[in-house]
PDB file of C-alpha atoms and ligand atoms in Angstrom:
ATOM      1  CA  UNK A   1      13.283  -4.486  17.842  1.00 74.00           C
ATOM      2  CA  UNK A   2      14.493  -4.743  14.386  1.00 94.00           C
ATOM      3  CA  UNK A   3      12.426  -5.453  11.018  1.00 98.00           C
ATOM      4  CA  UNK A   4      12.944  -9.060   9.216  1.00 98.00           C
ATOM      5  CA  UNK A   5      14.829  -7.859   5.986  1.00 98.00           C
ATOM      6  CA  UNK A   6      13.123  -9.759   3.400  1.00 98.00           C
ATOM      7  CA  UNK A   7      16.324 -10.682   0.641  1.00 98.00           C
ATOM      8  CA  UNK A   8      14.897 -10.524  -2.752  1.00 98.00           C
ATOM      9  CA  UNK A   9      18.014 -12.267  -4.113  1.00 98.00           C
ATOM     10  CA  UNK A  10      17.584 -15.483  -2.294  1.00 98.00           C
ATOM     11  CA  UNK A  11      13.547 -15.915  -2.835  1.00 98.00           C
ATOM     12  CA  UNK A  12      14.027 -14.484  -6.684  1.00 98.00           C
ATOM     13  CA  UNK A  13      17.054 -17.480  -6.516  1.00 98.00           C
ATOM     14  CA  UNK A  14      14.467 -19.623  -5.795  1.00 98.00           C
ATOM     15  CA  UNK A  15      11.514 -18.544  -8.092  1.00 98.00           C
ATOM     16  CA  UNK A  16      14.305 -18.505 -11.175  1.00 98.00           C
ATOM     17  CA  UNK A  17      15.441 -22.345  -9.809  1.00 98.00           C
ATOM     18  CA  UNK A  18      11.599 -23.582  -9.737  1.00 98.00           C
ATOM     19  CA  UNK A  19      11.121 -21.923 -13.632  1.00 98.00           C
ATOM     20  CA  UNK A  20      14.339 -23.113 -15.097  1.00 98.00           C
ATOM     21  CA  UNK A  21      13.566 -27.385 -13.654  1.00 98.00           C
ATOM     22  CA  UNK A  22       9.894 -26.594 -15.207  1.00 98.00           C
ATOM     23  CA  UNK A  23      11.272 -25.207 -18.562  1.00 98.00           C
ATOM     24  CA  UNK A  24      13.485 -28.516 -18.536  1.00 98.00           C
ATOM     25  CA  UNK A  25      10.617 -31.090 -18.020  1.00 98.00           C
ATOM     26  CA  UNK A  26       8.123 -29.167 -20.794  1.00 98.00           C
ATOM     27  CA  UNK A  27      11.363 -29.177 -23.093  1.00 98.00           C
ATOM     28  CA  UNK A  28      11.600 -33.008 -22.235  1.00 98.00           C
ATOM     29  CA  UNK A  29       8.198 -33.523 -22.619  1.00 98.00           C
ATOM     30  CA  UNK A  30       6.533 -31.602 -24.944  1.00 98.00           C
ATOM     31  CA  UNK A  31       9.426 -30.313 -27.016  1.00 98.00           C
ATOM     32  CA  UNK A  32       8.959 -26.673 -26.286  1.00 98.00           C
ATOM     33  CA  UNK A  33      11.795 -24.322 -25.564  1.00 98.00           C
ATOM     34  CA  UNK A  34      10.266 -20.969 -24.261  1.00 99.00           C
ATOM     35  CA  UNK A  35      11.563 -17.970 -26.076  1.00 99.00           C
ATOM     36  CA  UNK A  36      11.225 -14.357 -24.743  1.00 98.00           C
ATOM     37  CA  UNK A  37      12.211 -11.175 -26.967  1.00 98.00           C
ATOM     38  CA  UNK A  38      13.363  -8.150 -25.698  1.00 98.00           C
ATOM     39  CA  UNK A  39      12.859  -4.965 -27.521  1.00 98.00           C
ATOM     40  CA  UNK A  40      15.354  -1.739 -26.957  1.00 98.00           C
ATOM     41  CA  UNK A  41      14.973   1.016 -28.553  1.00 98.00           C
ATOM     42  CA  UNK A  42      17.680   4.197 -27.695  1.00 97.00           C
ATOM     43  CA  UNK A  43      20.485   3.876 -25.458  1.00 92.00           C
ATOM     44  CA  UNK A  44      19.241   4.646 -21.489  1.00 91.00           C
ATOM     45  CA  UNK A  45      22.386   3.480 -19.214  1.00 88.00           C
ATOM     46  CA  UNK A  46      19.698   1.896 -16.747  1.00 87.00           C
ATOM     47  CA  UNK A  47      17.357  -0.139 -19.438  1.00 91.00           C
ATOM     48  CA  UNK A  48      20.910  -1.482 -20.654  1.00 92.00           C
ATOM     49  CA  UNK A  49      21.832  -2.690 -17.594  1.00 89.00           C
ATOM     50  CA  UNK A  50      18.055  -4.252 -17.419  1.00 90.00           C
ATOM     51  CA  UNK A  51      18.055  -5.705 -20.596  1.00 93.00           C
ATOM     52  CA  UNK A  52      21.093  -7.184 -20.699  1.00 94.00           C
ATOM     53  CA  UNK A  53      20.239  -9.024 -17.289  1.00 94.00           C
ATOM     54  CA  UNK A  54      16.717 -10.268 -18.638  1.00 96.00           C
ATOM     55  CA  UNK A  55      18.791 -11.885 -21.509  1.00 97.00           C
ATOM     56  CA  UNK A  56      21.332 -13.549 -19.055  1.00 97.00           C
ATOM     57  CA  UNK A  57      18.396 -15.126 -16.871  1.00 98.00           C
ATOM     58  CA  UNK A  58      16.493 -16.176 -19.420  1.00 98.00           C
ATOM     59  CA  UNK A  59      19.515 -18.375 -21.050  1.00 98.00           C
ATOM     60  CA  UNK A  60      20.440 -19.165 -17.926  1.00 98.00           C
ATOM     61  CA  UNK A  61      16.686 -20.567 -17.401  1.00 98.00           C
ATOM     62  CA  UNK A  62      16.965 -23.017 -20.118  1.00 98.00           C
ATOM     63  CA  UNK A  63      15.035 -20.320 -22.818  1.00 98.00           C
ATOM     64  CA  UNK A  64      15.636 -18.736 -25.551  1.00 98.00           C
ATOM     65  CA  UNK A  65      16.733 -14.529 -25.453  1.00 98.00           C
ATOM     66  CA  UNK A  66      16.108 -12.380 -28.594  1.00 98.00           C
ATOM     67  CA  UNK A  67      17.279  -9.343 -28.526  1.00 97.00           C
ATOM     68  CA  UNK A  68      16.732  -6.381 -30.737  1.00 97.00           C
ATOM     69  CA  UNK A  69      18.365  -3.061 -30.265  1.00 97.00           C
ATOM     70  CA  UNK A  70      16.893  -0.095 -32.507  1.00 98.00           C
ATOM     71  CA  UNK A  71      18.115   3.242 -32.934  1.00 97.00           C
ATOM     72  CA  UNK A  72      16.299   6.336 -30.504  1.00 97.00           C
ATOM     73  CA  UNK A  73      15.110   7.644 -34.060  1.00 97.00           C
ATOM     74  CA  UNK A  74      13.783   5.026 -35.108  1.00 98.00           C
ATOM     75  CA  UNK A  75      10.197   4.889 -37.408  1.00 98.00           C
ATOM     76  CA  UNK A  76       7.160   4.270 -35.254  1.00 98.00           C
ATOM     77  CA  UNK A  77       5.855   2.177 -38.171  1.00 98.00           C
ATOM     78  CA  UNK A  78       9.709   0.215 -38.016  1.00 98.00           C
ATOM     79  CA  UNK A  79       9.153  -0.439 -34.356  1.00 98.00           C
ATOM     80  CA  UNK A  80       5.713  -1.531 -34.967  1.00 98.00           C
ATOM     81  CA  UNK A  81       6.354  -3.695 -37.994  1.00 98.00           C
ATOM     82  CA  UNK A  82       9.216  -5.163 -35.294  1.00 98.00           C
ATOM     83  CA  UNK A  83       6.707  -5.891 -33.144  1.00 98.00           C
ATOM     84  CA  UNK A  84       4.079  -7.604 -35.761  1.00 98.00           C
ATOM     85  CA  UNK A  85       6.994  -9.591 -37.009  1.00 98.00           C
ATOM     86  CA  UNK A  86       7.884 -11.040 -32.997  1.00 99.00           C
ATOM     87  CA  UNK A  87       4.246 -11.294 -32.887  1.00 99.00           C
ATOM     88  CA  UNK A  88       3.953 -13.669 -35.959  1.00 98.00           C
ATOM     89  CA  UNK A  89       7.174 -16.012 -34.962  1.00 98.00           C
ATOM     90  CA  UNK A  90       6.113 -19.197 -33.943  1.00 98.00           C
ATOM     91  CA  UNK A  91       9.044 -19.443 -31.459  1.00 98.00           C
ATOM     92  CA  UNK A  92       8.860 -16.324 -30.089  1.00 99.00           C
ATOM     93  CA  UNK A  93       6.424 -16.570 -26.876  1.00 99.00           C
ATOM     94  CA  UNK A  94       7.222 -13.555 -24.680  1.00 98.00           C
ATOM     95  CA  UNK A  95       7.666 -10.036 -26.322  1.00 98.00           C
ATOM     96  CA  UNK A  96       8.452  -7.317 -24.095  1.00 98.00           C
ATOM     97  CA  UNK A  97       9.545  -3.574 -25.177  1.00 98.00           C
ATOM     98  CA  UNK A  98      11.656  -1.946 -22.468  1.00 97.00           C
ATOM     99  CA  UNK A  99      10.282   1.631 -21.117  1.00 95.00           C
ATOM    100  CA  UNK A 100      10.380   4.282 -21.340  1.00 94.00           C
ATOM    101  CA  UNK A 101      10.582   4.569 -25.316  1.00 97.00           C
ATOM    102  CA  UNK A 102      12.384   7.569 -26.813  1.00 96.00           C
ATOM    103  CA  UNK A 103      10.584  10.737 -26.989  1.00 95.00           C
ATOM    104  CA  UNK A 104       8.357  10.394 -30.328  1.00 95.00           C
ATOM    105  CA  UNK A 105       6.980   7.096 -30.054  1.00 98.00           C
ATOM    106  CA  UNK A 106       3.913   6.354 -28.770  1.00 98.00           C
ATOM    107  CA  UNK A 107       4.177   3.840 -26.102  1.00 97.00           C
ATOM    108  CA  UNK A 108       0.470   3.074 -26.054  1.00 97.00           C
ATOM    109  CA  UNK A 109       0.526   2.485 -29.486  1.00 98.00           C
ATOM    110  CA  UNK A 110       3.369   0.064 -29.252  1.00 98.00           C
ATOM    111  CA  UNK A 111       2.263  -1.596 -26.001  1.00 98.00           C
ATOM    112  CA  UNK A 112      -1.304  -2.461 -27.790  1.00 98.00           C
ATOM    113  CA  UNK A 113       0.025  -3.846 -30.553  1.00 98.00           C
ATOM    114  CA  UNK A 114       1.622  -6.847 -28.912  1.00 98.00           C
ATOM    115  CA  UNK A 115      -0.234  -9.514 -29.364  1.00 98.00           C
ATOM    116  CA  UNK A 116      -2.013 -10.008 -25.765  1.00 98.00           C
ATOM    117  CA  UNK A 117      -0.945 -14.076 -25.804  1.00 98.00           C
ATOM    118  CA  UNK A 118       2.852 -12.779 -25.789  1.00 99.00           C
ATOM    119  CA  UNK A 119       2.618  -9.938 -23.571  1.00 98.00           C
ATOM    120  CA  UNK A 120       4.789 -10.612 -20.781  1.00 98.00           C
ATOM    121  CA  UNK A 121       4.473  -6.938 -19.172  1.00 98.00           C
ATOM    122  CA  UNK A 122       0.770  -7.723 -19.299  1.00 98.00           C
ATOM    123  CA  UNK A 123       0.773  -4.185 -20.208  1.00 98.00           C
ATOM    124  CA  UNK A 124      -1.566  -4.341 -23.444  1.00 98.00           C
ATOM    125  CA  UNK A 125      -4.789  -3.012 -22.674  1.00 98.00           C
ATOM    126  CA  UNK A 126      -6.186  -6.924 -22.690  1.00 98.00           C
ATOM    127  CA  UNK A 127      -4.789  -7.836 -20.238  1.00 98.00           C
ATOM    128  CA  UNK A 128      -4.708  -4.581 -17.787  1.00 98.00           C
ATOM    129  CA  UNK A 129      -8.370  -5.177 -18.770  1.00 98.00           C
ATOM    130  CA  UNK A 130      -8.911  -8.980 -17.700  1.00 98.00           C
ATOM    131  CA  UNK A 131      -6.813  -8.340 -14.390  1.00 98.00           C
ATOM    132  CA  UNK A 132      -9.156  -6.168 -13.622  1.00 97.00           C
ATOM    133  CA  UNK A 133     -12.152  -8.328 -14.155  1.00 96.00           C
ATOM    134  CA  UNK A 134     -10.745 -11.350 -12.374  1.00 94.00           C
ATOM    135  CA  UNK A 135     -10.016 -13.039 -15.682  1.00 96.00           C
ATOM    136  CA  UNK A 136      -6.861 -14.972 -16.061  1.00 95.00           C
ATOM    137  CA  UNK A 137      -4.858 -13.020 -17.757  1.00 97.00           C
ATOM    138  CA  UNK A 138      -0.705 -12.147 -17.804  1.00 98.00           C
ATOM    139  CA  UNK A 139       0.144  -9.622 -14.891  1.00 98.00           C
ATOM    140  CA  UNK A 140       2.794  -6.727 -15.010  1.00 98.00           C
ATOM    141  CA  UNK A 141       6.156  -8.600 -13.358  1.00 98.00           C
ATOM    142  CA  UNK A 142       7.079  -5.847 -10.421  1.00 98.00           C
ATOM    143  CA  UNK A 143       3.073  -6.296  -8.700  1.00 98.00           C
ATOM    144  CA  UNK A 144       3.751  -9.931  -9.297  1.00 98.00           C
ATOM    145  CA  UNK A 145       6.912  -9.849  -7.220  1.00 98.00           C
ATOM    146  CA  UNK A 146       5.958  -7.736  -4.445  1.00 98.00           C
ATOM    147  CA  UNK A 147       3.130  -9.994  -3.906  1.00 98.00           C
ATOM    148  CA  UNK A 148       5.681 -13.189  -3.365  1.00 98.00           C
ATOM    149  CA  UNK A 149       7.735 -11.509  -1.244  1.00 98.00           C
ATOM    150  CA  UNK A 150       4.907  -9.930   1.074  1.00 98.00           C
ATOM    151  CA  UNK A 151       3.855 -13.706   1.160  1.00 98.00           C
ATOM    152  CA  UNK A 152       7.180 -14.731   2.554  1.00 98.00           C
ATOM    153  CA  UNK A 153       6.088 -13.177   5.460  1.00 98.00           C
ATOM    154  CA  UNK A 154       2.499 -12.945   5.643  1.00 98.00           C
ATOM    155  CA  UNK A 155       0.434 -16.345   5.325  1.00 97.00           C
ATOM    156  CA  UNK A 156      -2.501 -14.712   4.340  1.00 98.00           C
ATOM    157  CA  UNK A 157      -3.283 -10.889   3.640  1.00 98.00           C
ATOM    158  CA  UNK A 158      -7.044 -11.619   3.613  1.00 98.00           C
ATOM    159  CA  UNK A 159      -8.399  -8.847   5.872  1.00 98.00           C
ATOM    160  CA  UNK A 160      -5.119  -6.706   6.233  1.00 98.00           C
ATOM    161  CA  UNK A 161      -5.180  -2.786   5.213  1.00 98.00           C
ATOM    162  CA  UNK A 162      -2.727  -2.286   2.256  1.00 99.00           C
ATOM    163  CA  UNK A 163      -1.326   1.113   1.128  1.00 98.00           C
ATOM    164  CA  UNK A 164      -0.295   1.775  -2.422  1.00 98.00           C
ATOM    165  CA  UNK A 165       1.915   4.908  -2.964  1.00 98.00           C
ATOM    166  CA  UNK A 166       1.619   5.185  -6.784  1.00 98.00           C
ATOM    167  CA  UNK A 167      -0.517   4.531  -9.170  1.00 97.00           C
ATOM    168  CA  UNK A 168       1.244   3.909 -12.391  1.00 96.00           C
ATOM    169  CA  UNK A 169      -0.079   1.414 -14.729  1.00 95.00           C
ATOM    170  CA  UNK A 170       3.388  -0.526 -14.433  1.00 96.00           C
ATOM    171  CA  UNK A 171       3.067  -1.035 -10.719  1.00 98.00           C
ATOM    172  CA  UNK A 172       0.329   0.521  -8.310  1.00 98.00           C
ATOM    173  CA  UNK A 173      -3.003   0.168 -10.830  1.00 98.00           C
ATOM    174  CA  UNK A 174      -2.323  -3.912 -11.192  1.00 98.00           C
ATOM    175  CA  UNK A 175      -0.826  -4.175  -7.764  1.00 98.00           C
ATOM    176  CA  UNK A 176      -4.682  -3.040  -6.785  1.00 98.00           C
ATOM    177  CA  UNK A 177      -5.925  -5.838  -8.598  1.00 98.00           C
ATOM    178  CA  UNK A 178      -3.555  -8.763  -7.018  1.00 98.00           C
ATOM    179  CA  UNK A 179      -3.701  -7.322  -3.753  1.00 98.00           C
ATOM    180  CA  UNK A 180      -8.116  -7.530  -4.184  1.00 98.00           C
ATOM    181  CA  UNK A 181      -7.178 -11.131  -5.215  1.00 97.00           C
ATOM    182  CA  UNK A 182      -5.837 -12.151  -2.016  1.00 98.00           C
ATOM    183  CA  UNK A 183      -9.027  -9.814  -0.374  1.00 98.00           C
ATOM    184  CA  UNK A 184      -6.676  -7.550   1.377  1.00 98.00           C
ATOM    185  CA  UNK A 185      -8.427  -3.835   1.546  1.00 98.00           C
ATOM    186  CA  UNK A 186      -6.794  -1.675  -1.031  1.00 98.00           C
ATOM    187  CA  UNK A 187      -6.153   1.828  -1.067  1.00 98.00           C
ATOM    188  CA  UNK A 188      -4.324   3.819  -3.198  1.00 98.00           C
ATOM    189  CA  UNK A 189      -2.555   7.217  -2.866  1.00 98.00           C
ATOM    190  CA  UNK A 190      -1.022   8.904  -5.268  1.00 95.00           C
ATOM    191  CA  UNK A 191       0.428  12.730  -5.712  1.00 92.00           C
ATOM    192  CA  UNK A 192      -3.113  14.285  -4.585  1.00 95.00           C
ATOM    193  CA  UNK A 193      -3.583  12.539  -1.669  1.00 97.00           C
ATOM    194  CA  UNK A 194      -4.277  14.574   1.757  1.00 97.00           C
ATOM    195  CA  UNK A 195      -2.517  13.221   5.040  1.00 97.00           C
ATOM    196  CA  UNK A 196      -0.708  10.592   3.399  1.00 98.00           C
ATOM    197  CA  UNK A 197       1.435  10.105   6.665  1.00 98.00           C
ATOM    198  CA  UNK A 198      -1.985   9.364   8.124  1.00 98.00           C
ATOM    199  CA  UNK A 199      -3.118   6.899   5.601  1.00 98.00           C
ATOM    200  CA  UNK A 200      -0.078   4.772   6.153  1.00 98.00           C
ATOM    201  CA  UNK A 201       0.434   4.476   9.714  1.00 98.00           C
ATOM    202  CA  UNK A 202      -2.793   2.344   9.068  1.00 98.00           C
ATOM    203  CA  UNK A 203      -1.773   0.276   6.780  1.00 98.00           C
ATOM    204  CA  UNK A 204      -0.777  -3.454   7.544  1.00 99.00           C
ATOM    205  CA  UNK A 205       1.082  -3.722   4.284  1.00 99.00           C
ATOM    206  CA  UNK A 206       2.875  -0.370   2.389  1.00 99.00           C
ATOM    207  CA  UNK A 207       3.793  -0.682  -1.167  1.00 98.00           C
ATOM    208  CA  UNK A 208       5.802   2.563  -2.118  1.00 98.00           C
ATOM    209  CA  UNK A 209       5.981   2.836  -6.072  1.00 98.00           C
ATOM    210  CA  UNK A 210       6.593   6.725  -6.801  1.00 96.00           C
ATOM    211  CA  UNK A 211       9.831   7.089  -7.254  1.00 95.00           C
ATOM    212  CA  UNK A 212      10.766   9.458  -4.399  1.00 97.00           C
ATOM    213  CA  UNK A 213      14.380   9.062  -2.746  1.00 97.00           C
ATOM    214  CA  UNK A 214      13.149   8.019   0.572  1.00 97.00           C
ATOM    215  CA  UNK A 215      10.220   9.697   0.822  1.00 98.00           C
ATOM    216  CA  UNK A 216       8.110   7.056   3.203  1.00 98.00           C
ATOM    217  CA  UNK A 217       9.986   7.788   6.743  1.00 98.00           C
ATOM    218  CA  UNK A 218       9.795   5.730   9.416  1.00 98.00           C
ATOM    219  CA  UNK A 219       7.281   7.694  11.662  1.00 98.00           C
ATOM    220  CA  UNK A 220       5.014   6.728   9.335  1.00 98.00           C
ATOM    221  CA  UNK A 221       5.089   2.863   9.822  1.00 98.00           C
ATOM    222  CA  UNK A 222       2.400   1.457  11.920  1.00 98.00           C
ATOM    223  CA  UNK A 223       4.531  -1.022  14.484  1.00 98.00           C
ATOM    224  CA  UNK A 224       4.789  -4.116  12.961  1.00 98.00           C
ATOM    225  CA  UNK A 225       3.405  -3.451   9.239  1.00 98.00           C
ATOM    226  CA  UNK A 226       5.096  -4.957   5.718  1.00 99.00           C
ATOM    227  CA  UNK A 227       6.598  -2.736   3.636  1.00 99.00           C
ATOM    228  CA  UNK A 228       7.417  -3.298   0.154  1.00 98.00           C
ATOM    229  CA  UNK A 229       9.924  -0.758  -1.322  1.00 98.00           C
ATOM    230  CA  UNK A 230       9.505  -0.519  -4.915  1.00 98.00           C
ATOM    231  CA  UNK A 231      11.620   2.477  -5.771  1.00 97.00           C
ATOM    232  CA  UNK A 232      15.154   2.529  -7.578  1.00 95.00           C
ATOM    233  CA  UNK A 233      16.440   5.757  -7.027  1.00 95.00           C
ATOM    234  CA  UNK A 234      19.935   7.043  -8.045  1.00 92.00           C
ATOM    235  CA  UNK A 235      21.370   9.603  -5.776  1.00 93.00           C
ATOM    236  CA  UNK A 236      24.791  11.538  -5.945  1.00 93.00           C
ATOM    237  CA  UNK A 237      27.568  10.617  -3.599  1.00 93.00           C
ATOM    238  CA  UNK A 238      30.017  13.078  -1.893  1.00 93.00           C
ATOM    239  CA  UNK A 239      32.817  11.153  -3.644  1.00 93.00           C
ATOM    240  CA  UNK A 240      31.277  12.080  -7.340  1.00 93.00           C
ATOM    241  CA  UNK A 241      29.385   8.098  -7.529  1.00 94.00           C
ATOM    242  CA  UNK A 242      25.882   7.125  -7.137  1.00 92.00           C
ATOM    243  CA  UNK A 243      23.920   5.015  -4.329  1.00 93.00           C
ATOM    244  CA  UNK A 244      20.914   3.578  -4.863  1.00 94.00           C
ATOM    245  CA  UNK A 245      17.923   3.918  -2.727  1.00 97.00           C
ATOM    246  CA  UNK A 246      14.378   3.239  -2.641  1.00 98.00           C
ATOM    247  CA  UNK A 247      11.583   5.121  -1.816  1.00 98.00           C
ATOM    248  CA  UNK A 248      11.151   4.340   1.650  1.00 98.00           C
ATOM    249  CA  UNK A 249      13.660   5.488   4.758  1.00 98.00           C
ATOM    250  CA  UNK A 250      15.410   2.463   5.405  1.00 98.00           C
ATOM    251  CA  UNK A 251      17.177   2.682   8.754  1.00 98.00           C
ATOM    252  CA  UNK A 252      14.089   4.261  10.042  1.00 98.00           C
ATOM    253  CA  UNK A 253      11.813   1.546   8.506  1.00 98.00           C
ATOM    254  CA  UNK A 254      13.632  -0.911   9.902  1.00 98.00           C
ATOM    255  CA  UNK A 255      13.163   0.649  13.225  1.00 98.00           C
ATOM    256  CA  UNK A 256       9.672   0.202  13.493  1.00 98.00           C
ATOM    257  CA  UNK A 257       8.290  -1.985  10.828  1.00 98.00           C
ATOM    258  CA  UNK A 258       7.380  -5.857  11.015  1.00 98.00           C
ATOM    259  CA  UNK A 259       9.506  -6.461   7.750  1.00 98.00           C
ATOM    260  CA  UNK A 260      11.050  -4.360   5.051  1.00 98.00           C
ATOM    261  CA  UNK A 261      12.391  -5.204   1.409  1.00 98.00           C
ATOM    262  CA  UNK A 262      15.946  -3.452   0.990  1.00 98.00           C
ATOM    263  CA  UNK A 263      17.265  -1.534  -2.238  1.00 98.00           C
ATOM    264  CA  UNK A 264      19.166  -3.116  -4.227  1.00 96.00           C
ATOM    265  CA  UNK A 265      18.120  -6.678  -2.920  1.00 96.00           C
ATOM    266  CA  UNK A 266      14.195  -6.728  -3.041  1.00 97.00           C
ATOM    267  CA  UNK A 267      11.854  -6.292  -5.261  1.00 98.00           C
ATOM    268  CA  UNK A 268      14.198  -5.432  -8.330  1.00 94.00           C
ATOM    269  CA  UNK A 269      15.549  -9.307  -7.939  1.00 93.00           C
ATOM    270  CA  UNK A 270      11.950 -10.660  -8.841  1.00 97.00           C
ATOM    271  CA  UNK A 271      10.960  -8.566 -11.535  1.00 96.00           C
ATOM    272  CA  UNK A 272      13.176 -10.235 -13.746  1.00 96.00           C
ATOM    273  CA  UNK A 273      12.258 -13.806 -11.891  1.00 98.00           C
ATOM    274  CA  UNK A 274       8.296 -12.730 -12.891  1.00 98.00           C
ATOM    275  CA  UNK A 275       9.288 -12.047 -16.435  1.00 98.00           C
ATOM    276  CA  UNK A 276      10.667 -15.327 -16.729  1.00 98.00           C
ATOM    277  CA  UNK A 277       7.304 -16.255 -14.688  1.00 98.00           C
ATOM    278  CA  UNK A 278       5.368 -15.085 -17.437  1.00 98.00           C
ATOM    279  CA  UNK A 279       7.337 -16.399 -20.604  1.00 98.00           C
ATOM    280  CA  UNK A 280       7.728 -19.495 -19.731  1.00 98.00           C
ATOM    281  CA  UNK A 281       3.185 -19.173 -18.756  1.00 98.00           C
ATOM    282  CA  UNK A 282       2.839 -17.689 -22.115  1.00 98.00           C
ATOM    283  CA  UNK A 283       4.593 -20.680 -23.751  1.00 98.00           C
ATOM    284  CA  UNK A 284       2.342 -22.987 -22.116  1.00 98.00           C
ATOM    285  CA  UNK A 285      -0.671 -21.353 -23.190  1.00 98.00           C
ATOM    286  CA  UNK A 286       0.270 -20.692 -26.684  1.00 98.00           C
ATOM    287  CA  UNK A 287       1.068 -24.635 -27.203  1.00 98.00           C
ATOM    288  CA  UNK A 288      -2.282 -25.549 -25.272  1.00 98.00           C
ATOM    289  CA  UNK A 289      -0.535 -26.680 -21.992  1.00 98.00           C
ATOM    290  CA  UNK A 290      -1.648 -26.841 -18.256  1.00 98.00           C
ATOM    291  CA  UNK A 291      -0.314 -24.024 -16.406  1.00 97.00           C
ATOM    292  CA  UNK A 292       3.087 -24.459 -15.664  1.00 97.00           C
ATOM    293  CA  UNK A 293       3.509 -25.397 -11.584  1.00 92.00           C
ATOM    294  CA  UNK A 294       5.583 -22.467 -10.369  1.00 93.00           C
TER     295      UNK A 294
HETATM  296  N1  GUN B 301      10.990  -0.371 -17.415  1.00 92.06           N
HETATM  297  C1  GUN B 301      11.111  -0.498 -16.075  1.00 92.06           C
HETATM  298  N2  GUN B 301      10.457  -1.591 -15.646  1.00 92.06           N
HETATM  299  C2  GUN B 301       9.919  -2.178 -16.739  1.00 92.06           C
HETATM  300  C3  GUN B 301       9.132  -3.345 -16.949  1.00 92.06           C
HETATM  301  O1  GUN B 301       8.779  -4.083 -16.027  1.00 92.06           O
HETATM  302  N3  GUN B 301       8.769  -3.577 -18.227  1.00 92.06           N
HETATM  303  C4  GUN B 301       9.128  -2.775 -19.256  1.00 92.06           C
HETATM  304  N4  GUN B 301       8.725  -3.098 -20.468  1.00 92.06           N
HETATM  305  N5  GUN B 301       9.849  -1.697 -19.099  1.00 92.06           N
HETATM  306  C5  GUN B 301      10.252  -1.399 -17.846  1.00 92.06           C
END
């Protein structure tokens, strides 16, 4: 038996399709055209390549992209004046700063001074904080997507064990609080963790977020079980060129488990589809509109 490959492209297609006719019909409506900035600060190769694809979505989406691109040196108080200035701009609904920031600035610092209402990463503190309290609140875009895609093939996940590998505050601490949401039983395992072979082969749903090169092998599926690959990892070719791979064995996954999410193809498709998710949420709730249907 082979796994159901769960392709990220098509149901982030979809998500992207269902934000950009909603986007239309509250421009037609209520005159509002949702407008997400995006923050870089240095040069990394790979938040280039991700920035330059959330600005190409989000046109193509029927919003508006900002973009500003700051030097690796630059001022914590510049960045942070950026930031109060995005925060202020009445047609600025979304502000996101790409991470990891260039050693010297303070990434907390930045992170809590976007204002929560435009915080698309729901990374400020506010909304880590309301997440985990059940409020409403905006929810980091990678948990968000790994919960759409687990419900492409899972109706409900009320009851079912789920494994986190990973607990940054990015991916596995909110992932905790969506997966609660949906009552699934959570745990969460994380460098420390004893037996985590163990752990997993009882887990109904695996979520592997650490950002080991195939580190979750395939003996350590339970027959059957969801697994959610969450890791980008760059490895060296023979030929001198890089491959991609997540953080769970692939061909061995697909061996034994129920369904699998492939790298590239999975869950880095929707991240960018929950960003425009969010910005297009935020909008709504700035202007004092009903939640958007998507
Ligand atoms: N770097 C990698 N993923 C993300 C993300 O979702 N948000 C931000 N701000 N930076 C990232």
């Amino acid at each position: 038996m082979t796994a159901t490959i769960i392709d990220g492209k098509i149901i982030a297609a979809d998500l992207r399709a269902r934000v950009a006719a909603e986007v239309a019909r509250v421009g037609r409506e209520h005159d509002l055209v949702p407008g997400l900035a995006v923050v870089l600060v240095g040069n990394d190769p790979a938040s280039e390549v991700y920035v330059g694809s959330k600005a190409k979505q989000t046109r193509a989406a029927g919003m508006v992209s900002f973009e500003h691109r700051l030097p690796a040196d630059v001022a914590e108080v510049d960045l942070l004046a950026l930031v109060g200035r995005l925060n202020a701009d009445p047609s600025v609904h979304g502000i996101l700063v790409q991470l990891p920031l260039p050693k010297g600035l303070d990434s907390q610092k930045v992170i809590a001074a976007i204002d929560p209402a435009k915080d698309v990463d729901g990374l400020n503190p506010v909304n880590a904080g309301r997440l985990a309290s059940g409020f409403d609140a905006l929810t980091p875009c990678t948990p968000l997507g790994c919960i759409i895609l687990t419900k492409t093939v899972r109706s409900s996940l009320s009851g079912l064990n789920a494994l986190i590998v990973g607990r940054s505050n990015l991916v596995g601490r909110p992932l905790v609080q969506l997966l609660l949401n949906e009552n699934a039983t959570v745990t969460i395992a994380h460098s420390r963790t004893v037996d985590l072979p163990g752990l997993c082969r009882q887990a109904d749903l695996v979520y592997a977020a650490v950002g080991r090169p195939e580190m979750v092998r395939g003996d350590w599926i339970k027959p059957g079980a969801t697994v959610i690959d969450v890791g980008i990892n760059r490895l060296p070719t023979a030929d001198g060129k890089t491959r991609l791979v997540g953080d769970v064995a692939y061909e061995e996954a697909l061996k034994v488990a129920g369904a699998v999410t492939p790298v590239p193809g999975g869950v880095g498709q929707m991240t960018v589809a929950c960003l425009l998710v969010n910005t297009l949420r935020a909008a709504c709730a700035i202007r004092g509109l009903p939640k958007p249907a998507v």
